[in-house]
Coordinates of C-alpha atoms in Angstrom, one line a residue:
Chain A
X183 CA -37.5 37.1 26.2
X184 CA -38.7 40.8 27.2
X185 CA -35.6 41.5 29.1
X186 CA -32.1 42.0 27.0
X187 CA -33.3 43.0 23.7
X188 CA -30.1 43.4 22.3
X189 CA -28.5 40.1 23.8
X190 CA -31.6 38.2 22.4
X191 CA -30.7 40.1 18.7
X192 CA -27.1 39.4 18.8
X193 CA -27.7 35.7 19.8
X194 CA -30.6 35.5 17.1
X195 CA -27.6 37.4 14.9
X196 CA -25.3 34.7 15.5
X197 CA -27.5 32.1 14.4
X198 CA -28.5 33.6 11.3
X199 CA -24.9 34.1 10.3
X200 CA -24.2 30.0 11.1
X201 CA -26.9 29.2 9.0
X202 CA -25.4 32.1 6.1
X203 CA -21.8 29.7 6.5
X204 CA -23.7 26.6 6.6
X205 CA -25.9 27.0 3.3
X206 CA -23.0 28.2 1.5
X207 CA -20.8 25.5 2.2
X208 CA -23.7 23.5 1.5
X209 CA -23.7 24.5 -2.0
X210 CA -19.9 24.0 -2.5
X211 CA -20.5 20.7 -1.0
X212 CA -23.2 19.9 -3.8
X213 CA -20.6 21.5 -6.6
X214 CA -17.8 19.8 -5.2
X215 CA -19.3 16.0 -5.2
X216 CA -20.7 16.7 -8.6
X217 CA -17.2 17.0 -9.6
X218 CA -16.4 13.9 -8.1
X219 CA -19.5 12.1 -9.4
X220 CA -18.7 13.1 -13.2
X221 CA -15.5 11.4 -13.0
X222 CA -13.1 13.2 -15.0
X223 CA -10.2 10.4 -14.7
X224 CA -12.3 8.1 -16.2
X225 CA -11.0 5.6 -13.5
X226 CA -14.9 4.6 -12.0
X227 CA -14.5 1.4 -13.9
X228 CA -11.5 0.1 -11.6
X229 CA -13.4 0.8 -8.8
X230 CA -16.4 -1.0 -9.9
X231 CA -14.3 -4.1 -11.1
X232 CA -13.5 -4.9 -7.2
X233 CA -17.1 -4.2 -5.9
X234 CA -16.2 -1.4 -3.9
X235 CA -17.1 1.7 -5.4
X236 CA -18.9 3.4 -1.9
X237 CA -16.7 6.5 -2.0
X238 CA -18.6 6.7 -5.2
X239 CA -21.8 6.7 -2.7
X240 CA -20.1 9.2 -0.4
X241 CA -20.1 11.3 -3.3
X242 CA -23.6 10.9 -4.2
X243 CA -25.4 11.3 -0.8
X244 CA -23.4 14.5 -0.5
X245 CA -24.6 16.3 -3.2
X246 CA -27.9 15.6 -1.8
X247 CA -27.0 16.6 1.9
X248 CA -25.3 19.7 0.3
X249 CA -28.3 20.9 -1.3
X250 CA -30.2 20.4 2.0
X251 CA -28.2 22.1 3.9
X252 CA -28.5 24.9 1.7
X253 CA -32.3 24.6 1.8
X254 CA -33.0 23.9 5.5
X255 CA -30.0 27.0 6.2
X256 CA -33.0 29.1 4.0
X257 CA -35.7 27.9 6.3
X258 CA -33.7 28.4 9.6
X259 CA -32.9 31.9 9.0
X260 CA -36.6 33.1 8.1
X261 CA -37.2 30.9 11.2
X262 CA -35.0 32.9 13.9
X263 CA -35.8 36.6 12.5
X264 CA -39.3 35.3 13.0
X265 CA -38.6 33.6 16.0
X266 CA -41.5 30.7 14.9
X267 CA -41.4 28.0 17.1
X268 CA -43.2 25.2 15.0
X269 CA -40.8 26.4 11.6
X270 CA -37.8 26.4 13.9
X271 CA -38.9 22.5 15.0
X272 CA -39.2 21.9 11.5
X273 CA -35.9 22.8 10.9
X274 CA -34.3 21.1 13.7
X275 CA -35.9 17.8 12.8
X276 CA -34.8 17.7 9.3
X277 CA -31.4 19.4 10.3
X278 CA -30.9 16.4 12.3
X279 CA -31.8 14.1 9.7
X280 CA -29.6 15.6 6.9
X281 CA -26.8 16.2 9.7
X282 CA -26.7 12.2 9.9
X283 CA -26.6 11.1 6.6
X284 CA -23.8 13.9 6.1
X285 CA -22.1 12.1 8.8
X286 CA -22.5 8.6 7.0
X287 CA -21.4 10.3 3.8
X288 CA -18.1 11.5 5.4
X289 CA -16.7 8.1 7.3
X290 CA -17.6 6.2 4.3
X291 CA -15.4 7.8 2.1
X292 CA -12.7 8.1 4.9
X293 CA -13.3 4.6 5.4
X294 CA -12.8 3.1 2.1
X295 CA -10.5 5.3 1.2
X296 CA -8.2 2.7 3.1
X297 CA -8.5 -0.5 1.0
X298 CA -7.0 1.1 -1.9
X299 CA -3.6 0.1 -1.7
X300 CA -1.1 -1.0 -4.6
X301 CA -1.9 -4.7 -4.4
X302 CA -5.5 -4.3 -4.7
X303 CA -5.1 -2.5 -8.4
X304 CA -2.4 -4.9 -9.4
X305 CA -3.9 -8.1 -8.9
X306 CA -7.4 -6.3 -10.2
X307 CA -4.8 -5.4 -13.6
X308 CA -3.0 -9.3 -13.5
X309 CA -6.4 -10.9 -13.7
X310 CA -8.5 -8.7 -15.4
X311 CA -6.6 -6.8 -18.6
X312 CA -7.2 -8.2 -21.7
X313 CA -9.6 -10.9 -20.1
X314 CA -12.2 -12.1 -22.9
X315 CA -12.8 -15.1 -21.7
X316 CA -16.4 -15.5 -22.0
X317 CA -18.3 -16.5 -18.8
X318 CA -22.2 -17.3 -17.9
X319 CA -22.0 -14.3 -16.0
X320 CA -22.3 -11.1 -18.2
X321 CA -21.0 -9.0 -15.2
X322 CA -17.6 -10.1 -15.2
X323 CA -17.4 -9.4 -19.0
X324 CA -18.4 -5.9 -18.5
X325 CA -15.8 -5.6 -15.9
X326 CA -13.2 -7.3 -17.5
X327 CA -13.7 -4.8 -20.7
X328 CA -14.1 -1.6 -18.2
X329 CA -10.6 -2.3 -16.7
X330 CA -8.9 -3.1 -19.8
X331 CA -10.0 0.5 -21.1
X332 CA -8.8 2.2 -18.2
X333 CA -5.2 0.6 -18.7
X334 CA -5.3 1.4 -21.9
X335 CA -6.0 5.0 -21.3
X336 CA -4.0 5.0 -18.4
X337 CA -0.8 3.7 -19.9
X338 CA -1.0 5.7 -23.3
X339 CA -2.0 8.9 -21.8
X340 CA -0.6 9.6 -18.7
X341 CA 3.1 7.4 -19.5
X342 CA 3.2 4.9 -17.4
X343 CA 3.3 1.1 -17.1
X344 CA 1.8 -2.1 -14.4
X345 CA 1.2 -0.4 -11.4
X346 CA 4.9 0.0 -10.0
X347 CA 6.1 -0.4 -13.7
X348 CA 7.0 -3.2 -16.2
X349 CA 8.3 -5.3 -14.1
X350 CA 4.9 -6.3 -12.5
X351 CA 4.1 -8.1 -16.3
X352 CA 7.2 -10.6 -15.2
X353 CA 7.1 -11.1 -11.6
X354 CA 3.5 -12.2 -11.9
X355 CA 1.6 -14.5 -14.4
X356 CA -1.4 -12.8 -15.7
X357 CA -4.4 -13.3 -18.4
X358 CA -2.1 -11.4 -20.6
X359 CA 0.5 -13.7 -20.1
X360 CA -1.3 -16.9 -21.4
X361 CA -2.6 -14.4 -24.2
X362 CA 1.0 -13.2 -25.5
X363 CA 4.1 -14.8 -25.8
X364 CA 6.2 -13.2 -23.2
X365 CA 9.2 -13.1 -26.4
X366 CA 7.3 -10.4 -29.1
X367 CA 4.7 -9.1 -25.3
X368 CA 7.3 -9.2 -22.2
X369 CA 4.9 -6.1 -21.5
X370 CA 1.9 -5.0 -23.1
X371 CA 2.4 -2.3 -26.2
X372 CA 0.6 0.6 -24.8
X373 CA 4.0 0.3 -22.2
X374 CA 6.3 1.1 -25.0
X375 CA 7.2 5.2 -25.7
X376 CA 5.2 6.4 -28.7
X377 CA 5.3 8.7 -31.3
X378 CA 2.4 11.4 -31.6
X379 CA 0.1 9.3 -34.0
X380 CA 0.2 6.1 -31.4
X381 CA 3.1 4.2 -33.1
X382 CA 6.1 2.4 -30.8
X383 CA 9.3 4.7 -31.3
X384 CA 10.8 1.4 -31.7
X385 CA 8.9 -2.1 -31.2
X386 CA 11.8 -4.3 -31.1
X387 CA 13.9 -1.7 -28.3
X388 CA 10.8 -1.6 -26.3
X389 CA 10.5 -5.1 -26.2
X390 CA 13.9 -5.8 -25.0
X391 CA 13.6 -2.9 -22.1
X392 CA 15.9 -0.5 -23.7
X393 CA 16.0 2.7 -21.9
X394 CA 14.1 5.5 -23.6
X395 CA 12.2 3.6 -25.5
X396 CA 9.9 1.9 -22.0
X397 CA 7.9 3.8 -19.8
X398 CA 9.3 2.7 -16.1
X399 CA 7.0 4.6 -14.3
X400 CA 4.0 2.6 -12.5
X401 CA 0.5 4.2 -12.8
X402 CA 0.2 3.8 -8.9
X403 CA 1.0 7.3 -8.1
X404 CA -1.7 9.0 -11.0
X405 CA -4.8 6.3 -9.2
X406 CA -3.8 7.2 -5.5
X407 CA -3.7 10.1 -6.5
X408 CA -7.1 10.7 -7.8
X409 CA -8.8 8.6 -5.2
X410 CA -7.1 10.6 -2.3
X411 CA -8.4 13.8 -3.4
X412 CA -12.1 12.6 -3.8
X413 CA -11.7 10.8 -1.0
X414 CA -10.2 13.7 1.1
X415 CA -12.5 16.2 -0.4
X416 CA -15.5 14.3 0.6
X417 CA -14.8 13.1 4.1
X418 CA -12.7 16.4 5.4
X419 CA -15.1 18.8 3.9
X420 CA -17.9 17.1 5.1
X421 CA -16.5 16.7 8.4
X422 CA -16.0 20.4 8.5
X423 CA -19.1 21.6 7.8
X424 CA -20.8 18.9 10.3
X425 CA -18.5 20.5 13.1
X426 CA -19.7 23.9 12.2
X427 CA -23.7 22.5 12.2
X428 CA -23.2 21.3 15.4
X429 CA -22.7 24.5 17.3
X430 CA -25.5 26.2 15.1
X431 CA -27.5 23.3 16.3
X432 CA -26.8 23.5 19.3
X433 CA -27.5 27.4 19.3
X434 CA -30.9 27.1 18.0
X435 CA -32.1 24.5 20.0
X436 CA -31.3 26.3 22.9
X437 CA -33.1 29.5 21.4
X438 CA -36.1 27.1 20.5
X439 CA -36.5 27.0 24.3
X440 CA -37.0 30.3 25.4
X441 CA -38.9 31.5 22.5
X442 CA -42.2 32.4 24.8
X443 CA -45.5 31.0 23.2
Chain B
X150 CA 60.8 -19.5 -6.6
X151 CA 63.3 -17.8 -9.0
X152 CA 61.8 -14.5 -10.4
X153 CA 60.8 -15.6 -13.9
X154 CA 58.9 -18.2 -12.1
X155 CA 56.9 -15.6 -10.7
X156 CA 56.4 -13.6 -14.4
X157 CA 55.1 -16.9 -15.7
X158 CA 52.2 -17.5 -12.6
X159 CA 51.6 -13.6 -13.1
X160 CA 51.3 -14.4 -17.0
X161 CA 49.2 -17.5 -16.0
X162 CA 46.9 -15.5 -14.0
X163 CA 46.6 -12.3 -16.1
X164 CA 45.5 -14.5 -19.1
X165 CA 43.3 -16.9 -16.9
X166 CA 41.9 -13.4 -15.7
X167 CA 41.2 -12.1 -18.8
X168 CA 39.9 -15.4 -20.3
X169 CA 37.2 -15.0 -17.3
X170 CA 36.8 -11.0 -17.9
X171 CA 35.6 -12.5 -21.5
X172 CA 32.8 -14.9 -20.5
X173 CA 29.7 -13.8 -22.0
X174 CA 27.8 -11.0 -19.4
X175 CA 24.4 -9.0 -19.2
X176 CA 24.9 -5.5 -21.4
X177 CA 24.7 -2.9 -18.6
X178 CA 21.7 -2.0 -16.3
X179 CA 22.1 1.6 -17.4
X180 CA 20.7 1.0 -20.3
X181 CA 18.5 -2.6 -20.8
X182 CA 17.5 -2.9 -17.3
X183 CA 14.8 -5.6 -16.7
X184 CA 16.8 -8.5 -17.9
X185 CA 16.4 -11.3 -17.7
X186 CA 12.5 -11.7 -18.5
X187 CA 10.5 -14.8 -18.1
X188 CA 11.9 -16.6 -21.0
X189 CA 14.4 -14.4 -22.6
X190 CA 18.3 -13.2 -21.4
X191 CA 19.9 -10.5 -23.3
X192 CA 23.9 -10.9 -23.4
X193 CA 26.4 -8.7 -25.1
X194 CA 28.1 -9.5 -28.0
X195 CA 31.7 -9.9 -27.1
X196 CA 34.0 -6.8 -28.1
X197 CA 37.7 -6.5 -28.6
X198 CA 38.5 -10.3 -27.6
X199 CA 41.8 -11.4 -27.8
X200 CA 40.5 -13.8 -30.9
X201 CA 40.7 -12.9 -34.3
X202 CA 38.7 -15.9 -35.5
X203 CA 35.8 -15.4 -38.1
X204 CA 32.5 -16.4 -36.1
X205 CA 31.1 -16.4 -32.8
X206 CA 29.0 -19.3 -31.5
X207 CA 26.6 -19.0 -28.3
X208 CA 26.3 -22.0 -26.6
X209 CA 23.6 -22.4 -23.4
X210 CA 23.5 -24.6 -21.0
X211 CA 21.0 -25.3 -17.5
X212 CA 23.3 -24.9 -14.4
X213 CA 23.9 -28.2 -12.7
X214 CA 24.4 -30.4 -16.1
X215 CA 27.4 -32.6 -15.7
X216 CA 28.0 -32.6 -19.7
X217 CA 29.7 -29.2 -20.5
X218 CA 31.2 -30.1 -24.1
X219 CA 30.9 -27.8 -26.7
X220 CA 33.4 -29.1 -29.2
X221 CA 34.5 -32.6 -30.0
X222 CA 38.2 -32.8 -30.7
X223 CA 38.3 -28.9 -31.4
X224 CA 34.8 -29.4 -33.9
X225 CA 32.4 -27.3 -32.5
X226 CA 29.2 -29.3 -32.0
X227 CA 25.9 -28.5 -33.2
X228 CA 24.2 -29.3 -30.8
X229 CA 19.7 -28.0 -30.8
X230 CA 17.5 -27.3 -28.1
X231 CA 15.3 -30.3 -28.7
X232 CA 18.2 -33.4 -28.2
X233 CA 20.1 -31.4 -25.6
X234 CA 16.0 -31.2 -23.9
X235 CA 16.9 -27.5 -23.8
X236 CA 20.2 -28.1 -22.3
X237 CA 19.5 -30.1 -19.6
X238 CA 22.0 -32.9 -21.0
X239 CA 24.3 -30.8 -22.6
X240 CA 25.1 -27.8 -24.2
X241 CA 23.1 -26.5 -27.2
X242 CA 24.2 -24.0 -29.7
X243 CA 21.8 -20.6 -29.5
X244 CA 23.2 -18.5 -32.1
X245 CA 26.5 -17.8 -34.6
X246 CA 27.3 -14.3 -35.6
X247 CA 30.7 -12.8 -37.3
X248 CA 33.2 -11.7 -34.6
X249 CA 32.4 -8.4 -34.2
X250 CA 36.1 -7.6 -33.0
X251 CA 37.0 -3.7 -32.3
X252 CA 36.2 -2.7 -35.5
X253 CA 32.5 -2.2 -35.3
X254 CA 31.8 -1.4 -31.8
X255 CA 28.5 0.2 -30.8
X256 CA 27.9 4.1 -30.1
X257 CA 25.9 4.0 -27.3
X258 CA 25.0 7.1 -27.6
X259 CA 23.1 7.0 -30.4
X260 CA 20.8 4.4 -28.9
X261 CA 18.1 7.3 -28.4
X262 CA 18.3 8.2 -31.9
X263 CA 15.0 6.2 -33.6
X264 CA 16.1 5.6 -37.1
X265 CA 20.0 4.4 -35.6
X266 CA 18.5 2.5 -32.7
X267 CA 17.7 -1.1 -34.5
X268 CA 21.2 -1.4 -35.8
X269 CA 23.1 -0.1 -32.8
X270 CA 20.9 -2.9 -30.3
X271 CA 21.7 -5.6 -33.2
X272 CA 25.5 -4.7 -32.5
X273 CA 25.3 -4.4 -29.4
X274 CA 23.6 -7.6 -28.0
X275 CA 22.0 -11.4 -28.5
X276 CA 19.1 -12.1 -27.2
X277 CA 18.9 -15.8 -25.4
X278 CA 15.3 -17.3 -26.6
X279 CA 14.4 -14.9 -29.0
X280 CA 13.0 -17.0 -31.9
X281 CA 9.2 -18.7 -30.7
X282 CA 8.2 -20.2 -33.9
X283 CA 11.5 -22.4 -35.0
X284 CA 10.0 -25.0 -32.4
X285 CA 6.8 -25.2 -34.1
X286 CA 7.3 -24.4 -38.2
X287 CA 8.7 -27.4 -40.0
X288 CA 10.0 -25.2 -42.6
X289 CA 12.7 -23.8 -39.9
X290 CA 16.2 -23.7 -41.6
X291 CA 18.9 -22.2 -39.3
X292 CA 19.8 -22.5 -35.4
X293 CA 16.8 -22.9 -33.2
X294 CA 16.7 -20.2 -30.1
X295 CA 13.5 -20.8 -28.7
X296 CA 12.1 -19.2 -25.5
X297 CA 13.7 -20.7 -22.0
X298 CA 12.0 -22.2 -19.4
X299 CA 11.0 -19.7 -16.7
X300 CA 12.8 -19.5 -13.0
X301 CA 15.6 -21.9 -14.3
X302 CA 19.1 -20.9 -14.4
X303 CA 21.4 -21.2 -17.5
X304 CA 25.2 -21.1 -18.0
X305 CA 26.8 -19.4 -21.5
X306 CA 29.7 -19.7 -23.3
X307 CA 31.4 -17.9 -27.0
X308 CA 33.3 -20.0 -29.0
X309 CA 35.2 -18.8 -31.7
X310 CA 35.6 -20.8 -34.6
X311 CA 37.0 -20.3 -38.1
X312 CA 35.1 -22.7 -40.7
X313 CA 33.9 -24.7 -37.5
X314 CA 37.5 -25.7 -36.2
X315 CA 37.6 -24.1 -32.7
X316 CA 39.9 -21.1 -32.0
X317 CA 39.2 -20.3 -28.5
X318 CA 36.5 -20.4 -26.0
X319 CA 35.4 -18.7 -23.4
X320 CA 34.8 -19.5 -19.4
X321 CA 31.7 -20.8 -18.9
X322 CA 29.4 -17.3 -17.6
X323 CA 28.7 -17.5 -13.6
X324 CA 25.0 -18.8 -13.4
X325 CA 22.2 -16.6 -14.7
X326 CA 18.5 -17.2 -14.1
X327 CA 15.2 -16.6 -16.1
X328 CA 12.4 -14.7 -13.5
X329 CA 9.9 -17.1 -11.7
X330 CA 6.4 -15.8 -12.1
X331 CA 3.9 -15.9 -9.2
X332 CA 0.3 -16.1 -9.5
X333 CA -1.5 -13.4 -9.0
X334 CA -3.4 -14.7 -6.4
X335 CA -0.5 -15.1 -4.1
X336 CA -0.5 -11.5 -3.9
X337 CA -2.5 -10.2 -0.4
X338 CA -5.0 -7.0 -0.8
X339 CA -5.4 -6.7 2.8
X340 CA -4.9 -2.8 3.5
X341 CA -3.8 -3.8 6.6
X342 CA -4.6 -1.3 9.7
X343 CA -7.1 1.7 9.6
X344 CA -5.2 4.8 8.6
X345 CA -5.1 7.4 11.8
X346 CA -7.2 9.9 9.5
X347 CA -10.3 8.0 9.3
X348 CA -10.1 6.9 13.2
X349 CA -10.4 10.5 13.9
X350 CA -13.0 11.4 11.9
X351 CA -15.2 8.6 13.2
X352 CA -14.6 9.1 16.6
X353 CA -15.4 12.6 16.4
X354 CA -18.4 12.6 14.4
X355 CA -19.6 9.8 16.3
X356 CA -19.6 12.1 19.3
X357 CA -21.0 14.9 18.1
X358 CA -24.2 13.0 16.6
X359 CA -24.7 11.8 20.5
X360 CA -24.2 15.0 21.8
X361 CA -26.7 16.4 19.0
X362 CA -29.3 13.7 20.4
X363 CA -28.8 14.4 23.8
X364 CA -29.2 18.1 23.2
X365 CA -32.5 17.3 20.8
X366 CA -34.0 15.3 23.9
X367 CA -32.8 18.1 26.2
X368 CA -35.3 20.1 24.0
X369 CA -37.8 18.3 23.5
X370 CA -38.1 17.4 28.0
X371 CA -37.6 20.8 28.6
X372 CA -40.5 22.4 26.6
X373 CA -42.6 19.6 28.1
X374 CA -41.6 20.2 31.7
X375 CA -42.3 24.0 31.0
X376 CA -45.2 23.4 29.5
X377 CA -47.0 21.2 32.6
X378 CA -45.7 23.8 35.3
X379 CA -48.3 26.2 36.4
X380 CA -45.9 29.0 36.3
X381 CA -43.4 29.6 34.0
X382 CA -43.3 32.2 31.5
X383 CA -46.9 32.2 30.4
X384 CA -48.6 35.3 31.7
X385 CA -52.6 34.8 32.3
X386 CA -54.8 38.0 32.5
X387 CA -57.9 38.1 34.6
X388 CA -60.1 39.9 32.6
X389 CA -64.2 40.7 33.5
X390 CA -66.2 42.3 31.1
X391 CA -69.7 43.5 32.1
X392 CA -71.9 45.3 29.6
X393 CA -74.9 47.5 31.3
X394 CA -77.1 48.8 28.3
X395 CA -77.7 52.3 28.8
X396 CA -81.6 53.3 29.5
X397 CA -83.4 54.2 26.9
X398 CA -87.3 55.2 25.8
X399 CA -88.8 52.1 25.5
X400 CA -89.7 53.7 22.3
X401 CA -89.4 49.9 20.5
X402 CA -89.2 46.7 22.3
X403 CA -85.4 46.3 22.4
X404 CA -84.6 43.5 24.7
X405 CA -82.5 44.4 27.7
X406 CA -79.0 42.3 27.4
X407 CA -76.4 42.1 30.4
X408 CA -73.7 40.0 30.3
X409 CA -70.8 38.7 32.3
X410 CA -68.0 37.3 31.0
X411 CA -64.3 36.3 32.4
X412 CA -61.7 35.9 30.2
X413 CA -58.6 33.7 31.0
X414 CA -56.1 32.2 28.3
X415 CA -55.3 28.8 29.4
X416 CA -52.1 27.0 28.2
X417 CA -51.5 25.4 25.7
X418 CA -50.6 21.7 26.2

């Protein structure tokens, strides 16, 4: 535009600091997924067990849409101060592209953040902990093994039992059930209090559900936990920074047209 | 009724009342609180009774059974779990202990101690169905207490006995059940409805992606409607260029060159 310069420069100003905001959060994006992705909980193998591990995929696609951002907000900038209309295409087209596999990334994880709900984890834990029974199917073994770790861990170290405490071992029968005898195993061992070096304070006030010596707490709380933050983190963050895109979007397409030739 | 008529059907209902209070009970939720399990019941041992005889024997029996003996002309009967079919037909004796009395009454407080705790919970209660091997080992000697049977309900009763001549025995405890267990594949992992969060987001990124593709047409129509209008932005210059060599001395034969030539940018497509 020939006519007002200094409109034309704080528009092309505006842009340039949407594109600042958007390759920034870009990159916490990227960090903040990685987190996610690494799994510090350890709890990936419950998750896997009932086939539904796609806010594990939110997780992934946004570190790669983070990055973009951060690249294409790079290329959009030198774009605008140049005011080049075939970069500035460029960068719209793959913009849009990276803009909708953001948006994917975001409403899956919202998405399946809903079927995690108590009963989901304790019929996984009924069926699945301390399940050797061998089967054609290699799969299920794997499975089977990954959940009964993550019980383990999870009762030892984080003191808690069942998913809303003990008293899920004897309201339901379970694969431990036919494996113990629900006399010396009314609950599994890892439910009892310890000592430091991993020994029952007492095995025989443990088993008969003396106070103290039984963790009454259910793990519930630590799992929704953890899969409401990644969840949360994924869908809400991306969902900001795609709100924010839009209107630099928007912005540059509209400067796109009245770049003159 | 004359008065001492009333002191004896107080007495008669103080000591029926008592008798009752004595019936064997569950040791208090404050401190063992998920019992009864699948196959075991936990029952305090009886304090302070009003018997002073030497032993204590625990008889069980399934609710509903019409045969409630537990002592045949003041012999207590010793009764198993096998011919009573776990005491479907009659009472079977569970367990014998010395009558604890006053004298040795638990300090609940030192139940959190570690090194106290096994010697205050033997004190302290009898666990119903604590013994899983007596069924099986033909080497058992002793009373047999094997495991009960899961979601039935059973009825308890102390006798106490000196030498196994009946001193006194206790009501017969109000009915007490053993847990059912479900399978676990009665329980339903439907989440149920959507949660309001994720209905939002949807929506509204759902939105914006159509308004970003309506606004990436908008481009893309406008640049080609600008582009195939003859006016618009594009300025075109008229330009004409002639070139007139300047005469000179035919001194070598130069060739003469005149030239025309218009210049006009056309637009690109």
């Amino acid at each position: 535009m020939a006519a007002g310069g200094s409109s034309v420069r704080c528009f092309q100003g505006l842009l340039i600091f949407g594109n600042v905001i958007i390759g920034l959060c870009g990159l916490a994006l990227t960090a903040e997924c990685i987190f996610f992705v690494s799994d510090q909980q350890s709890l990936y193998p419950l998750l896997e067990a009932t086939d539904n591990d796609d806010i594990y995929a939110a997780a992934w696609i946004g570190i790669f849409t983070g990055f973009c951002f951060f690249l294409l907000s790079i290329m959009g900038i030198i774009g605008i101060m140049k005011s080049n209309r075939r970069l500035l295409l460029a960068y719209l087209i793959l913009m849009f592209v990276v803009y909708c596999f953001e948006a994917a990334s975001a409403i899956t994880a919202a998405t399946q953040r809903d079927f995690f709900v108590k009963e989901l984890f304790l019929r996984q834990m009924l069926d699945r902990y301390q399940n050797n029974a061998y089967s054609a199917n290699d799969d299920e073994l794997t499975k089977n093994k990954g959940v009964t770790g993550v019980w383990d861990n999870l009762m030892l170290q984080k003191n808690c039992c069942g998913v809303n405490g003990p008293k899920d071992w004897q309201d339901y029968n379970s694969t431990f059930r036919t494996l113990n005898s629900d006399l010396a195993f009314p609950w599994p061992t890892q439910c009892c209090v310890m000592n430091p070096p991993g020994v029952p304070k007492d095995l025989n006030a443990c088993r008969v559900g003396l106070q103290g010596y039984l963790k009454t707490t259910g793990c519930y709380d630590v799992i929704s936990g953890f899969m409401n933050h990644h969840a949360w983190g994924v869908a809400w963050f991306g969902f900001a920074i795609l709100c924010w895109t839009f209107w630099v979007l928007l912005g540059t397409m509209f400067y796109w047209t009245r770049i003159e030739y | 009724m004359g008065s001492w008529q009333y002191v004896v059907l107080w007495a008669y209902v103080a000591h029926t009342a008592l008798v009752r209070g004595e019936s064997p009970v569950l040791p208090s939720t404050k401190y063992i609180s998920l019992n009864p399990t699948q196959t075991t019941i936990s029952l305090e041992k009886p304090y302070c009774s009003s018997s002073t005889a030497a032993m204590v024997y625990l008889y069980v029996v399934q609710n509903g059974a019409t045969n409630t003996a537990v002592s045949d002309a003041n012999i207590i009967l010793n009764t198993t779990f096998t011919s009573s079919s776990g005491g479907k037909s009659q009472p079977y004796l569970a367990d014998k202990f010395t009558n604890p009395q006053c004298v040795n009454f638990p300090d609940l407080s030192t139940l959190n101690v570690s090194t106290l705790v096994s010697g205050v919970l033997a004190n302290y209660i009898v666990r119903v169905g604590g013994n899983v091997d007596c069924l099986t080992d033909p080497n058992f000697s002793g009373i047999c207490n094997p495991p009960l049977q899961t979601g039935t309900s059973y009825r308890f009763k102390y006798v106490y006995a000196n030498a196994g001549v009946k001193q006194f025995e206790t009501d017969w405890s109000p009915a007490i059940s053993t847990i059912t267990a479900k399978t676990s594949s009665t329980i339903d992992t439907w989440p149920g409805r959507r949660s309001g969060g994720m209905i939002v987001l949807t929506s509204i990124l759902s939105v914006l992606l159509f308004f970003l593709l309506l606004g990436f047409i908008g481009m893309v129509v406008a640049s080609l409607t600008v582009g195939s209008s003859s006016g618009g932005d594009i300025k075109t210059y008229d330009t004409r260029i002639s070139h007139k060599a300047p005469a000179v001395p035919q001194a070598s034969a130069d060739p003469v060159y005149s030239t025309t030539h218009e210049y006009s940018p056309h637009p690109e497509a």
